Coordinates of C-alpha atoms and ligand atoms in Angstrom, one line a residue:
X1309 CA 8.5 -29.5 53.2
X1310 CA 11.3 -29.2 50.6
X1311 CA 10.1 -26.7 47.9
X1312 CA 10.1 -28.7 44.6
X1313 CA 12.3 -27.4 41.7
X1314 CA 10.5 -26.9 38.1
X1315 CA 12.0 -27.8 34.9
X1316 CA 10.5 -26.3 31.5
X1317 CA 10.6 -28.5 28.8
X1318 CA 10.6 -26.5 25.6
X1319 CA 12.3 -28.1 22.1
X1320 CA 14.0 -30.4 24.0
X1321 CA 11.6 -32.9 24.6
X1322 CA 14.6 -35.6 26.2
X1323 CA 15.8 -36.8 29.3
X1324 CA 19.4 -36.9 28.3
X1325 CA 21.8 -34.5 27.6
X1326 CA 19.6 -32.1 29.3
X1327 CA 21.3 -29.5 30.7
X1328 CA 18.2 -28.0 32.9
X1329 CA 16.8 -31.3 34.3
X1330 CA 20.5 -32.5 34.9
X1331 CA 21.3 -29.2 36.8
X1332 CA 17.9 -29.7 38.6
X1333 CA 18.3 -33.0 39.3
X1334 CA 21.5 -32.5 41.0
X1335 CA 20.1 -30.0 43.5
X1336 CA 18.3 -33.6 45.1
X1337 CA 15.0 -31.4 45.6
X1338 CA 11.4 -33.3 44.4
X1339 CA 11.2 -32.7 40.8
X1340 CA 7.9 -31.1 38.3
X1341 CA 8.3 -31.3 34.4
X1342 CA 6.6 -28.4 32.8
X1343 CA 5.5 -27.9 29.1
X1344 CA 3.1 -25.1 28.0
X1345 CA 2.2 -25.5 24.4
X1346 CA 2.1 -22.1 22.6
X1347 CA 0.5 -21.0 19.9
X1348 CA 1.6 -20.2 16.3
X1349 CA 2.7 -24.1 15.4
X1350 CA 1.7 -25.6 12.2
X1351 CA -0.7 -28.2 12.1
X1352 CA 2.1 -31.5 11.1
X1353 CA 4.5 -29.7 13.9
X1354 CA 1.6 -29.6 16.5
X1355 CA 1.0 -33.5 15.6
X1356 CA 4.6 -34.4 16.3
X1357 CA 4.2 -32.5 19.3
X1358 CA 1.2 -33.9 20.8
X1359 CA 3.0 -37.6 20.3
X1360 CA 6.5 -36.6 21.6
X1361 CA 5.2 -34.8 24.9
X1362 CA 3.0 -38.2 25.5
X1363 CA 6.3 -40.3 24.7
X1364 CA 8.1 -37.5 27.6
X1365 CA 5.3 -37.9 30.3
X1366 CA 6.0 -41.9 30.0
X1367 CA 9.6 -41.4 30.6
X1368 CA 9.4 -39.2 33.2
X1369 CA 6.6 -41.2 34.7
X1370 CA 8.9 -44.4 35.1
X1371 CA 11.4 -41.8 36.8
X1372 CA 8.6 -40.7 39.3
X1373 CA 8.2 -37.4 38.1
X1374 CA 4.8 -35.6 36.8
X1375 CA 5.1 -33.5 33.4
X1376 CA 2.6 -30.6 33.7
X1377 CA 1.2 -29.7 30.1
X1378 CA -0.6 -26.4 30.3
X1379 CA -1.3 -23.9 27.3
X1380 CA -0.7 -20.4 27.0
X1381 CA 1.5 -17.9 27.9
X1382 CA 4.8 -19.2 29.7
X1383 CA 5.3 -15.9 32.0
X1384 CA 2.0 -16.1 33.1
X1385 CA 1.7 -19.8 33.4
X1386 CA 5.0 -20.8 35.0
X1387 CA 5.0 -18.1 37.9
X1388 CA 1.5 -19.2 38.6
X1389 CA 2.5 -23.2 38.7
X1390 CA 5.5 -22.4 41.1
X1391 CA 3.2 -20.2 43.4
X1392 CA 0.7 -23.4 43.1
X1393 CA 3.4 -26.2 44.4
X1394 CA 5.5 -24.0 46.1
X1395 CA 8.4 -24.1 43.9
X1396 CA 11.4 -21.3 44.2
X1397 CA 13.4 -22.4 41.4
X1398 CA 12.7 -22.9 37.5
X1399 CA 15.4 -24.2 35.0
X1400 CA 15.4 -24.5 31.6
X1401 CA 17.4 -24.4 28.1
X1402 CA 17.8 -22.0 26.1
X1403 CA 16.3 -21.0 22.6
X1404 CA 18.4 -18.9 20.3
X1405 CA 15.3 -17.7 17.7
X1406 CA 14.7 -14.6 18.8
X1407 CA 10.6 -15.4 19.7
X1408 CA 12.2 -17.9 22.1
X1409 CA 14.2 -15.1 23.5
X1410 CA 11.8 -13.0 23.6
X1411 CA 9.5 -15.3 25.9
X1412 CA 12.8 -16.1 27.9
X1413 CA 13.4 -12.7 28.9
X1414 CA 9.5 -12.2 29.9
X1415 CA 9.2 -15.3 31.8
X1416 CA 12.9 -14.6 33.5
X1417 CA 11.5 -10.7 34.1
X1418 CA 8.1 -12.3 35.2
X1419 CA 10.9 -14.5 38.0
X1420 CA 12.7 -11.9 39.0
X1421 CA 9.2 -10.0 39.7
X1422 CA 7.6 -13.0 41.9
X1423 CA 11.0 -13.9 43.9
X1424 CA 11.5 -16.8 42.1
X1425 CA 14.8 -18.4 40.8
X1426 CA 15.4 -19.2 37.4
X1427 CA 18.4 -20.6 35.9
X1428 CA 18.9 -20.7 32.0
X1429 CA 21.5 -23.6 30.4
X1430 CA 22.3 -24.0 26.7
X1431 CA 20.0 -26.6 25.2
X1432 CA 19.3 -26.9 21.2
X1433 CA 22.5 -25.7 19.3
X1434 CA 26.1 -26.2 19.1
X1435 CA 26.9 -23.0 19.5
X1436 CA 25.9 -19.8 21.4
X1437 CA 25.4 -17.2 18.7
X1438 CA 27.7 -15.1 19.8
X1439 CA 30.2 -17.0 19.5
X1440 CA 30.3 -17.5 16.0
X1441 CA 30.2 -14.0 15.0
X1442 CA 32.7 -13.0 12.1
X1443 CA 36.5 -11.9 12.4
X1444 CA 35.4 -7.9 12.2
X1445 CA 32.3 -8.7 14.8
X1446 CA 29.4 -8.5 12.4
X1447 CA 27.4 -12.3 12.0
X1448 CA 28.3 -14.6 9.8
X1449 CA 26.5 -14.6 6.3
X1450 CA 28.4 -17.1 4.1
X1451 CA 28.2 -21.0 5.3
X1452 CA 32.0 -22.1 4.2
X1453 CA 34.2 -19.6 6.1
X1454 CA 31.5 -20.0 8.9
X1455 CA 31.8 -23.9 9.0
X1456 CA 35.8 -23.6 8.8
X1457 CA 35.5 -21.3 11.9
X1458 CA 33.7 -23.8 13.9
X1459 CA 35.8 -27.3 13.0
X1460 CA 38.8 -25.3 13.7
X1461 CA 37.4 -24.4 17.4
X1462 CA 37.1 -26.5 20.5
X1463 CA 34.9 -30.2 19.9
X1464 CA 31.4 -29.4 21.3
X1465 CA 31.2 -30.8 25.1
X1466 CA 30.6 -34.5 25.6
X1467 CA 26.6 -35.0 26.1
X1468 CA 25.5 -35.2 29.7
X1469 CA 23.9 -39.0 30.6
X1470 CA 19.6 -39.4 31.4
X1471 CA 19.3 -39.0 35.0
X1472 CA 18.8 -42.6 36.7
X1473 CA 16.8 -41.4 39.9
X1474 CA 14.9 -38.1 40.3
X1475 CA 13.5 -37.2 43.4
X1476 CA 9.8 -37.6 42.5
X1477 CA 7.3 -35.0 43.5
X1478 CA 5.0 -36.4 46.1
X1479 CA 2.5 -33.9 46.8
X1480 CA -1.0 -33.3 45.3
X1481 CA -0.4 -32.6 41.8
X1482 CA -1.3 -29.6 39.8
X1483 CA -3.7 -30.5 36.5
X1484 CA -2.8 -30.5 33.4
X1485 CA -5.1 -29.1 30.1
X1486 CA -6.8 -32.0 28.4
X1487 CA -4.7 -33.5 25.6
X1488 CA -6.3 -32.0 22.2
X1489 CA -7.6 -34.7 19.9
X1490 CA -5.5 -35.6 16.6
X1491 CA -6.9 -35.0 13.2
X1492 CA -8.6 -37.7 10.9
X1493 CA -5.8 -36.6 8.1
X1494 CA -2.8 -37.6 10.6
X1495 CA -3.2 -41.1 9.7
X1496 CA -0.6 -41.0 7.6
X1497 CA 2.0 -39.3 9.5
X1498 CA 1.0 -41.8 12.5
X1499 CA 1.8 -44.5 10.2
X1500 CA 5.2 -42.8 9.3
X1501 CA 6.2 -41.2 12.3
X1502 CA 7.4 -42.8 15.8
X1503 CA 7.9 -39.4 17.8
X1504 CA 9.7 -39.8 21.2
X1505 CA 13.1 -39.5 22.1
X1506 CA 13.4 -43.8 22.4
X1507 CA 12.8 -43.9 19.0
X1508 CA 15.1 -40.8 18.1
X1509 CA 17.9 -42.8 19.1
X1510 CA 17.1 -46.2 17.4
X1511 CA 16.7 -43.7 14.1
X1512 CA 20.4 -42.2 14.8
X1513 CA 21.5 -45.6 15.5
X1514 CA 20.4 -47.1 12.6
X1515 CA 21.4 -44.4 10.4
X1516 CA 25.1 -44.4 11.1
X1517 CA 24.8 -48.4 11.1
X1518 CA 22.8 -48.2 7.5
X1519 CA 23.1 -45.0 6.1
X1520 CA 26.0 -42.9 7.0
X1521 CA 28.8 -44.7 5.2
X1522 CA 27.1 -44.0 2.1
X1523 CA 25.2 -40.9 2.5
X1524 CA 27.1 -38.7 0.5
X1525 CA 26.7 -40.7 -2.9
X1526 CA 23.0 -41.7 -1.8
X1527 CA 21.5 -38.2 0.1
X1528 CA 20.4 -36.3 -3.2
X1529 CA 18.5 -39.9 -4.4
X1530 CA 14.7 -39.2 -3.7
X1531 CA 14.0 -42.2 -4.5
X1532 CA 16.2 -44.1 -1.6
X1533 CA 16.0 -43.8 2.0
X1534 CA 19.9 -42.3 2.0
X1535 CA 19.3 -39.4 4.3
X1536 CA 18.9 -39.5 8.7
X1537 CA 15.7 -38.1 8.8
X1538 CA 16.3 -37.1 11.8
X1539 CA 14.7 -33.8 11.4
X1540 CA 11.9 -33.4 13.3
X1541 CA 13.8 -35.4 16.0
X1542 CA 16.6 -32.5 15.9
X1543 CA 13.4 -29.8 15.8
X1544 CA 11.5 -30.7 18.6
X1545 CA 14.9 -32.2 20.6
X1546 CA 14.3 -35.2 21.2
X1547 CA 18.1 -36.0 20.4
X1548 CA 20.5 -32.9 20.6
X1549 CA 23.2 -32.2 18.0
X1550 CA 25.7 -32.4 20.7
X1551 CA 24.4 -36.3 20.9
X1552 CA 24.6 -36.2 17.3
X1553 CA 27.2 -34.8 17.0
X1554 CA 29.3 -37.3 19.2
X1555 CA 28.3 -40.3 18.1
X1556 CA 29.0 -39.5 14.2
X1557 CA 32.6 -38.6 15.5
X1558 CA 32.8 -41.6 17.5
X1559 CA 31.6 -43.9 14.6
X1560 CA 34.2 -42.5 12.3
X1561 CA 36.8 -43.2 14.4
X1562 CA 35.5 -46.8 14.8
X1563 CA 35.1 -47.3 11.5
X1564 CA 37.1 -45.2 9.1
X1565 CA 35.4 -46.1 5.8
X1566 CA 32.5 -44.6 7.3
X1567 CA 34.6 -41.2 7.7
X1568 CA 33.3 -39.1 4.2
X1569 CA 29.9 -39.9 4.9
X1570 CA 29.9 -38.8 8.5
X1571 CA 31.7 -35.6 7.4
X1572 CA 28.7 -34.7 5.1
X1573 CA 26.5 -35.3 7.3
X1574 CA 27.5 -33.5 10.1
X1575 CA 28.3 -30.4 7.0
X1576 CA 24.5 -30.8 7.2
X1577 CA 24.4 -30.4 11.3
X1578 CA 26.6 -27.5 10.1
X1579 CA 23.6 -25.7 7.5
X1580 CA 21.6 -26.4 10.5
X1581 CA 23.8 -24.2 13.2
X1582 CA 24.5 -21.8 10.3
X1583 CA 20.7 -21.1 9.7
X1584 CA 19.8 -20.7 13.4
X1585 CA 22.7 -18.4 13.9
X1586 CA 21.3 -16.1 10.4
X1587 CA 18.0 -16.2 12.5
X1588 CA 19.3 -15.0 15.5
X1589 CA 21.1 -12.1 14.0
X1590 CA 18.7 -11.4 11.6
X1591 CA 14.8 -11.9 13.0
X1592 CA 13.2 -10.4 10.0
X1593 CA 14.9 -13.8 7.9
X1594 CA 11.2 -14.9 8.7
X1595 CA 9.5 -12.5 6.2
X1596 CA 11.7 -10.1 4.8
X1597 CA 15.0 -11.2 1.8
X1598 CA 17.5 -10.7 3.3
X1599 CA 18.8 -9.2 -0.2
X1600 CA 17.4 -6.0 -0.4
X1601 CA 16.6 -6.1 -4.0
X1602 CA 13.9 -8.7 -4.2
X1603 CA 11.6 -6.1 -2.0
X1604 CA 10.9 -4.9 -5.2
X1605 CA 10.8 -8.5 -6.9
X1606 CA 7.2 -8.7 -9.1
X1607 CA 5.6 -11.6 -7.5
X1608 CA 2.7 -12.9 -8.9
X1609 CA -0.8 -13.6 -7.2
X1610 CA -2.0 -16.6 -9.1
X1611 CA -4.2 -18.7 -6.5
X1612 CA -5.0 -21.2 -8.7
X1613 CA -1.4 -22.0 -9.7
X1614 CA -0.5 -22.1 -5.9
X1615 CA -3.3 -24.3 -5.5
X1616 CA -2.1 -26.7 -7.6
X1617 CA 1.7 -26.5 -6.5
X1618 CA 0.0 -27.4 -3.0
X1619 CA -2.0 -30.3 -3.8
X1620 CA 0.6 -31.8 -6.2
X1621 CA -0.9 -31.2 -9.7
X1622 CA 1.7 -29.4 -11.5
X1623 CA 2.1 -31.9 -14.3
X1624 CA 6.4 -32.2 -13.1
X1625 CA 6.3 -35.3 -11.4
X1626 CA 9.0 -35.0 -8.9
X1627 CA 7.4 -31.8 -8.2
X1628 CA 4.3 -33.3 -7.3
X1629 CA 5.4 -36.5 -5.9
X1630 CA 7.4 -34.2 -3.3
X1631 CA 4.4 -32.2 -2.8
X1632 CA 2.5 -35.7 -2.0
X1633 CA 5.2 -36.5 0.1
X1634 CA 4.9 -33.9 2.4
X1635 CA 1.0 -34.2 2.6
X1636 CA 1.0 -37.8 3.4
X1637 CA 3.5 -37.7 5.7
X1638 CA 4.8 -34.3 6.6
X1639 CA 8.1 -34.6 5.2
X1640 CA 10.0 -34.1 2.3
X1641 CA 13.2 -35.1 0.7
X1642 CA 16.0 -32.3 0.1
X1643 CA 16.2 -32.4 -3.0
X1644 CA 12.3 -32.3 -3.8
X1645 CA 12.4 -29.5 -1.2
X1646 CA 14.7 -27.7 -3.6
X1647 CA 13.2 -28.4 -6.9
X1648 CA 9.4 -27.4 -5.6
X1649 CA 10.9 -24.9 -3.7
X1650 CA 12.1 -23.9 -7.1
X1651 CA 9.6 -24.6 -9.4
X1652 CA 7.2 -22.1 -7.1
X1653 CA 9.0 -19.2 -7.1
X1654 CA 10.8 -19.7 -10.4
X1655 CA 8.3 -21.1 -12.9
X1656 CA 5.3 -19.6 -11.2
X1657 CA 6.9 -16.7 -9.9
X1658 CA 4.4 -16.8 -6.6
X1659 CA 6.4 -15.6 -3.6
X1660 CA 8.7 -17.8 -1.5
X1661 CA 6.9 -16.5 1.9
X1662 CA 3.8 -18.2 0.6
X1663 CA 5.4 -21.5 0.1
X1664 CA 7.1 -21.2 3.3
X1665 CA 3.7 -20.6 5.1
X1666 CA 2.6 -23.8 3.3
X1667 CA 5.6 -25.7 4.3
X1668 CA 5.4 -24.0 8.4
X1669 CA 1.9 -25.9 8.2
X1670 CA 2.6 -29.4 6.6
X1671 CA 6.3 -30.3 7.3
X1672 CA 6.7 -31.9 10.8
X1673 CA 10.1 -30.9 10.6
X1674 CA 9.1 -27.3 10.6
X1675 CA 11.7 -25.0 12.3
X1676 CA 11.2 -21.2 11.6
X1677 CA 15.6 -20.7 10.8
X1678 CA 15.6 -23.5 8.6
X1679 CA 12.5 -23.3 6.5
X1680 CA 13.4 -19.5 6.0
X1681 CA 17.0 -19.6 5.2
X1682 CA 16.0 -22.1 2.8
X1683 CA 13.1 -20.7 1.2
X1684 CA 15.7 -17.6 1.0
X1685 CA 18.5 -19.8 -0.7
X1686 CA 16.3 -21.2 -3.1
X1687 CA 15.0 -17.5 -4.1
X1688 CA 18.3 -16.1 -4.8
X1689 CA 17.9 -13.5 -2.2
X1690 CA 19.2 -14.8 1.2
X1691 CA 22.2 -15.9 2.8
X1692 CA 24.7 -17.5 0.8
X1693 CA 22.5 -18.1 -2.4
X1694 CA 21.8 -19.9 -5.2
X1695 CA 21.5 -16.6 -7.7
X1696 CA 18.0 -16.5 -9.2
X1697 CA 19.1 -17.1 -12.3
X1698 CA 20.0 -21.0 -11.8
X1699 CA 17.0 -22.2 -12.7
X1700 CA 16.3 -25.9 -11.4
X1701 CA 14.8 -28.0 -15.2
X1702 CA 12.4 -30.1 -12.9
X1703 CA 12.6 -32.4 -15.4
X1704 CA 16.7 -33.0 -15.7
X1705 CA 16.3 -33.5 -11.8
X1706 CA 13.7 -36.1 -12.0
X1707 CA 16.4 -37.7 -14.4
X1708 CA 19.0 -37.6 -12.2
X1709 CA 17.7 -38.1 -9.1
X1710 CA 14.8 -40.3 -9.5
X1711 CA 16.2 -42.3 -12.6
X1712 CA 13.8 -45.1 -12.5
X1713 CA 10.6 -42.9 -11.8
X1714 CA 9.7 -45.0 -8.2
X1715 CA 9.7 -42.0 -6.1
X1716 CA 7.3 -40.4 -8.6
X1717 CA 5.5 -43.5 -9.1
X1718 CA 4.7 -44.4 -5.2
X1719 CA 3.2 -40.6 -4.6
X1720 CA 1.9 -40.1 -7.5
X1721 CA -1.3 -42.0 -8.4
X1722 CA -1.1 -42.3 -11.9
X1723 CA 1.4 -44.9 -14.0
X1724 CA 4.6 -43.8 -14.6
X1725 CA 6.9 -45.7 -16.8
X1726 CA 8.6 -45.8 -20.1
X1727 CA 9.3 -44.4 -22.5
X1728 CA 8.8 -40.8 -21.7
X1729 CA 8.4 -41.4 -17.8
X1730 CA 9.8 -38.2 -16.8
X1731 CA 7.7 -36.3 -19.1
X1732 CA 4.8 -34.4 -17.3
X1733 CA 1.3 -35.8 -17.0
X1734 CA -1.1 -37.1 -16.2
X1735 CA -2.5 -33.5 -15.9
X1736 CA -0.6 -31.3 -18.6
X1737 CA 1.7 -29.0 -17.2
X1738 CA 0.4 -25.7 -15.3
X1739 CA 3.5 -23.9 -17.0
X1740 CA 5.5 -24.5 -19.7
X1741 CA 9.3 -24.8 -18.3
X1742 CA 11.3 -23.4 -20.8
X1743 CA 8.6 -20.1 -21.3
X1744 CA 8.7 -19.7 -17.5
X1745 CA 12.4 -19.9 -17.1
X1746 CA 12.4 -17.0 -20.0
X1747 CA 9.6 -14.9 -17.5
X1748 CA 11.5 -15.6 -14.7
X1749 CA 14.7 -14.3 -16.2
X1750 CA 12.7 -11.0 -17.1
X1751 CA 11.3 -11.0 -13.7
X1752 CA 14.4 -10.9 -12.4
X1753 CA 16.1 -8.3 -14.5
X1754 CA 13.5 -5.4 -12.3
X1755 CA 15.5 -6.6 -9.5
X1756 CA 18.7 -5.5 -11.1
X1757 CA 17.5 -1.9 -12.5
X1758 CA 17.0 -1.1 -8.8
X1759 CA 19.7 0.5 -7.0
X1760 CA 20.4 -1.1 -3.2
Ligands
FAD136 C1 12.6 -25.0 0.8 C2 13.2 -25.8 2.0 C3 12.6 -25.7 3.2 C4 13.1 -26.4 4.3 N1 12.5 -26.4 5.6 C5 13.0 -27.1 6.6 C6 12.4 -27.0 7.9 O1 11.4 -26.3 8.1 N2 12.9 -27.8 8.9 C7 14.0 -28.6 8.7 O2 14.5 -29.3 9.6 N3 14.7 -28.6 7.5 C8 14.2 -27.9 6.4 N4 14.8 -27.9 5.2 C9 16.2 -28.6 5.1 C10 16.2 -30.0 4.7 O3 15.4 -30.3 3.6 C11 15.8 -31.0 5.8 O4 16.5 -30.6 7.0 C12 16.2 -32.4 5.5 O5 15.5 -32.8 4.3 C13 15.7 -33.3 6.6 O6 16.0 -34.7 6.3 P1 17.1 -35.5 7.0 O7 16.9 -35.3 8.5 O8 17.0 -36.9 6.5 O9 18.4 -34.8 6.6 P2 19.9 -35.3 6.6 O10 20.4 -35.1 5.2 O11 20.1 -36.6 7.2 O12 20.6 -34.1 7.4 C14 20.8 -34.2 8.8 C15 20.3 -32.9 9.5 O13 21.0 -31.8 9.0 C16 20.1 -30.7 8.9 N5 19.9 -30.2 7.6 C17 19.9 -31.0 6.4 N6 19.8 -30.2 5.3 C18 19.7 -29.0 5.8 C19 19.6 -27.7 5.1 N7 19.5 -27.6 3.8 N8 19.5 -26.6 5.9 C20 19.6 -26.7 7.2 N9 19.8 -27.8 7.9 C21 19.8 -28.9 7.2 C22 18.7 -31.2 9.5 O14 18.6 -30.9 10.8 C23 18.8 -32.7 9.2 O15 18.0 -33.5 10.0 C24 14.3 -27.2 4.1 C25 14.9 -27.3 2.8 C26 14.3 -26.6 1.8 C27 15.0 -26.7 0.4

């Protein structure tokens, strides 16, 4: 009998422009999907999760092919399911954060150990981390010079087509853990959300139809569906940025007045590379500022202030529609992001590790780089900053980017109209803005007194 090949399926939950199943596919030996669900995902992620794997065992069902799900530890599990089948060969993609990397180099140690082959592929990013490592050889920390680098250097590779045929498995099969049951509160992401990579691609579709030629005047509106939201899609891979990436290019060319909104956007495919890569080289970006200063920073430990940030009853409206947002359906607009973002750390001074965690847990688009680097931006104290002192007026941004109060008013159960519709209420507000802003400004100043 042929030994059957395994492929891991990790955050690239697709069948095209997949570099490991291609590569396996090619060898012409009977095919096994694998996925092992690990632990440490938040509870919106683990939803999207759940749909998208049942979404990849259809696909790869019409193609013949059995996807394994199994939980635990991938260097245990995976040697174990090739001893089981017989396999001698493993492929999969690889991750750049460096707890993927980690678990890489145990289950490749773990292959090397049993006699088995294993053959790694790039899979979620642009670019290879190292790579994109400064002039002088230290990584990058600065987004502009970093982007510039990378549009002056060779067009990422065309994406690699779905396999038509696989050469189905056709032995017993191994079993697979029972699928875990979805929470009563995910009714509102299941009314949101599609998860799958079919539906990734009507979304990009759509979006450079719809959205792209005017994203750049209509991505900061919260109250207008202006952005891809293609996040969690781009998380959990059910498109890759190479895909992405090609057929923005290829729709500007076809259509030049759609060329400055397709720039932007991919500027944002950029933030995206640029925070993976700050992960990569920096793995404490997770917990630790990256400026050295705010170790010292005096956050406050104010539960009840946090608990009312979480469950959106601030009193700032676009603060707490955002905060709806995200609870209904596990996402949230950039620029609500920002201003909450903001509005905890700033005007209630609680630490941005603590919103973070909360975000890791209710965003479905949750990615460790990108929810830290942010988190980090918005503090003042990562890479390529807003300073601390730019203090986001949650009010002047509900004014200009929710001018007619409907993002406010379909999160937020209470009437919101004129005349003072961006005024804070129903609840008065936890904090007053400009007293915080003033305490924030102090905070800020025992930053400076210490030396780096
Ligand atoms: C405090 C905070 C936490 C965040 N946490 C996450 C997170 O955990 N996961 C996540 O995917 N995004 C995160 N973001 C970034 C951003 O808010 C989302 O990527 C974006 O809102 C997703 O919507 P979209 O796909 O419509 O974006 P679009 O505007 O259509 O952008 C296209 C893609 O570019 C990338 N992108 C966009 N904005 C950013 C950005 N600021 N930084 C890095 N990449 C970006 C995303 O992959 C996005 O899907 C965070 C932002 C803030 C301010």
């Amino acid at each position: 009998m042929v030994p059957p090949v395994i492929v891991w399926f990790r955050d690239d939950l697709r069948l095209s422009d997949h570099p490991a199943l291609t590569a396996a596919a090619a060898s012409g030996r009977p095919l096994l999907a694998a996925h092992v669900r690990e632990t440490g995902l938040g509870a919106a992620a683990d939803w999207w999760l759940g749909r998208s794997l049942r979404a990849l065992t259809r696909d790869l069902a019409a193609l013949g092919v059995p996807l394994v799900r199994r939980s635990g530890d991938p260097a245990v599990i995976l040697p174990t399911l090739a001893a089981e089948m017989g396999a001698d060969t493993i492929h999969w993609n690889r991750r750049i954060d460096p707890a993927g990397e980690t678990r890489d180099q145990a289950v490749a140690e773990r292959c090397r150990e049993r006699g088995l082959t294993h053959v790694v592929h790039r899979g979620s990013h642009l670019f290879d981390p190292e790579t994109t490592l400064n002039a002088n050889g230290t990584p990058p920390k600065v987004f502009t010079p970093f982007w510039r680098r990378r549009l002056a250097g060779p067009e990422p590779e065309a994406p690699l087509p779905a396999p038509t045929t696989l050469a189905p498995h056709s032995g017993a099969l191994p079993a697979s853990d029972p699928e875990p049951s979805e929470p009563a509160w995910a009714a509102g992401l299941a009314e949101a959300w599609t998860p799958g990579e079919a539906a990734a691609r009507e979304r990009l579709t759509a979006f450079l139809d719809e959205g792209a030629p005017g994203y750049s005047a209509r991505r900061d509106r919260v109250d207008i569906d202006g952005t891809s939201r293609l996040s969690p899609r781009l998380r959990f891979g059910e498109l890759s940025p190479r895909q992405v990436w090609r057929a923005a290019r290829t729709r500007a060319t076809a259509d030049p007045t759609s060329a400055p909104g397709i720039e932007a956007f991919l500027r944002q495919i950029g933030w995206r590379e640029f925070c993976l890569t700050l992960l990569h080289h920096h793995p404490h970006l997770v917990d630790r500022p990256l400026d050295p200063r705010f170790e010292r920073f005096p956050w406050v430990d104010d539960p009840d202030a946090f608990a009312a940030w979480t469950e959106g009853r601030t009193g700032y409206p676009l603060v707490d529609a955002g905060m709806r947002q995200l609870w209904r359906t596990g996402w949230m607009h950039n620029r609500a992001r920002m201003v909450a973002a903001s509005f905890l750390v700033k005007d209630l001074l609680i630490p941005w590790t603590k919103g973070a965690a909360w975000f890791a847990d209710t965003l479905v688009d949750h990615d460790p780089a990108l929810n830290a680097a942010n988190w980090q931006w918005v503090a003042g104290c990562g890479a390529d900053a807003a300073p601390f002192f730019r203090i986001f007026n949650p009010t002047t941004q509900a004014i200009g980017f929710d001018p007619q109060g409907a993002y406010a008013e379909k999160y937020l159960t209470f009437e919101v109209g004129p005349p003072d519709r961006y005024e804070p209420r129903p609840t008065p507000p936890i904090v007053d803005h400009r007293a915080a802003r003033l305490r924030a400004l102090a905070a800020l100043e025992t930053t400076s007194r210490t030396p780096r």
